[in-house]
């Protein structure tokens, strides 16, 4: 394995560097109860996808800078004008006009509380989170939806006040860069790379 | 608060009556190393032909277009798997299309086949669904399932779909279940019932004679849900033959059963539960606005609809389907149900969404004994038995086939052929399964009308399929 695949955009095109896949041999699957006759074959494969965040890129970039963005429809003729979305939506689902991007970091720090949660003992392949995973959905003042994320410290309960933390050192530029801790958690208890 | 227009709420209409003539299914199991997917589909198709005393070749001569439900291309590692199956079934040059709506794929496949016949495009359509979930280890399977969540906002969070679903279960557990030990036991009863019914079903993958305590002792997956609260991961195929009246009668000339009327309706809701916005509860024909006025007072936190406690998609599918089939009170007019018991708690949530009980009171459907074939409290027939197949917990969840399996199981009941099909010693032997010495006939006496709910994940797609004995319709249409 020489180098993980890397991608840049230049002149509107993807430029790729490094290895995007690695070769591995097929192996036979044999039936141990039936004279080891052939049943099938393994098909090993490793892929790296090239994915654009498009109009949501600003949200994921902002996490690495300690900012939580939401979006709001401000179209004068929209019947749901003023609805604020987090998960961030690029377009209003009602009038399909582009939403305005707004910074809700302070509202999150002031009013976030757990709407529901789940402590999950299992994870799927390729998960980068430690188990158990403490899933939480968060309600905020002034936001009409209930963002899903994960709690990094403490035991979740419905109604618990939480504050956002951001992976500002070595960010992954994914939703994993945003996490939450109980209100009042001291900074020195945060996991490596995370800051308020 | 979001609202829907009158045009959107119009009761759907089929342009002519549509019938389910026959159906079939393969054996279901966690892995079937000895068979390719096409072999399972041919098993299901051959069974459908045999049930009406035709050869597969004779049945094929009637088919005009084909609808294939197969959710996860990446599970089977075969794009355009529909074309493979279509070719192996020898159905060229008929038009065919693949349908995928997550866990609701089977129901959606029937939806398409029914509409095609109702419109007059085809007089006879094949709906065939399958899934192959044994081509990867379980953790990779969980990864592949998690790809059905929003990839940027959810999937990276643990790559485990149970987590995205279970936050809703937690909310239901605390708000409507009040986190009561008695409610936890009620959930366990559902698992005991479904694994128990699976014992009488030779197709079923997880027959178990267990107790409530066994469920409560099984490993925690996501508290309060335990391993025995969860559905299976399966391999298998199921099919149905959908026709107009004239073709249905012609195909049934030597059939021991009559063709059944079929209606399918569908609803949807946000892929991410996080995006759910407030709305008023859409009311079913057996509900009144008044009954929910104090819901938030009776259940603290229940004032936001659907919040995370109800499935709007299921409610809408039921609302449309009841309108189409003339159902004014599903508790009284239906004789049996097959529900999408992905988890014991989602089974309870669905009772409320489809109006078997009002919101907040779903548990009573189990606690009253109404959901059983035989009410354990009275020893008399349950009022509205559900999931006699064993459901997704006891029988299978081979995603693309599940919704069709449910409908087929209901059909065998309305045909009063349940015992013949499930009790056949040759079938038990062929599937290499031991028929239990206490095998019991689970035929629902006098079954005339049933409904199946096919449901995707967190409730993004839901279909409601109603089957009726054509001599016991509720409205003439
Ligand atoms: Zn708008």
mmCIF file with all atom_site columns, C-alpha atoms and ligand atoms in Angstrom, chain A residues 73-75 78-81 92-97 99, ligand 1:
data_model
loop_
_atom_site.group_PDB
_atom_site.id
_atom_site.type_symbol
_atom_site.label_atom_id
_atom_site.label_alt_id
_atom_site.label_comp_id
_atom_site.label_asym_id
_atom_site.label_entity_id
_atom_site.label_seq_id
_atom_site.pdbx_PDB_ins_code
_atom_site.Cartn_x
_atom_site.Cartn_y
_atom_site.Cartn_z
_atom_site.occupancy
_atom_site.B_iso_or_equiv
_atom_site.pdbx_formal_charge
_atom_site.auth_seq_id
_atom_site.auth_comp_id
_atom_site.auth_asym_id
_atom_site.auth_atom_id
_atom_site.pdbx_PDB_model_num
ATOM   1  C  CA  . UNK A 1 73 ? -36.182 29.750 4.421  1.00 0.00 ? 73 UNK A CA  1
ATOM   2  C  CA  . UNK A 1 74 ? -36.662 33.500 4.104  1.00 0.00 ? 74 UNK A CA  1
ATOM   3  C  CA  . UNK A 1 75 ? -38.570 33.507 0.842  1.00 0.00 ? 75 UNK A CA  1
ATOM   4  C  CA  . UNK A 1 78 ? -43.239 30.621 1.218  1.00 0.00 ? 78 UNK A CA  1
ATOM   5  C  CA  . UNK A 1 79 ? -45.967 29.265 3.482  1.00 0.00 ? 79 UNK A CA  1
ATOM   6  C  CA  . UNK A 1 80 ? -43.301 27.811 5.780  1.00 0.00 ? 80 UNK A CA  1
ATOM   7  C  CA  . UNK A 1 81 ? -41.151 30.956 5.751  1.00 0.00 ? 81 UNK A CA  1
ATOM   8  C  CA  . UNK A 1 92 ? -36.388 24.924 1.362  1.00 0.00 ? 92 UNK A CA  1
ATOM   9  C  CA  . UNK A 1 93 ? -38.433 21.708 0.990  1.00 0.00 ? 93 UNK A CA  1
ATOM   10 C  CA  . UNK A 1 94 ? -41.615 23.768 0.535  1.00 0.00 ? 94 UNK A CA  1
ATOM   11 C  CA  . UNK A 1 95 ? -40.814 26.543 -1.957 1.00 0.00 ? 95 UNK A CA  1
ATOM   12 C  CA  . UNK A 1 96 ? -37.548 25.084 -3.313 1.00 0.00 ? 96 UNK A CA  1
ATOM   13 C  CA  . UNK A 1 97 ? -35.778 28.455 -3.002 1.00 0.00 ? 97 UNK A CA  1
ATOM   14 C  CA  . UNK A 1 99 ? -32.179 28.739 2.164  1.00 0.00 ? 99 UNK A CA  1
HETATM 15 ZN ZN1 . LIG C 2 .  ? -39.564 28.122 1.599  1.00 0.00 ? 1  LIG C ZN1 1
#
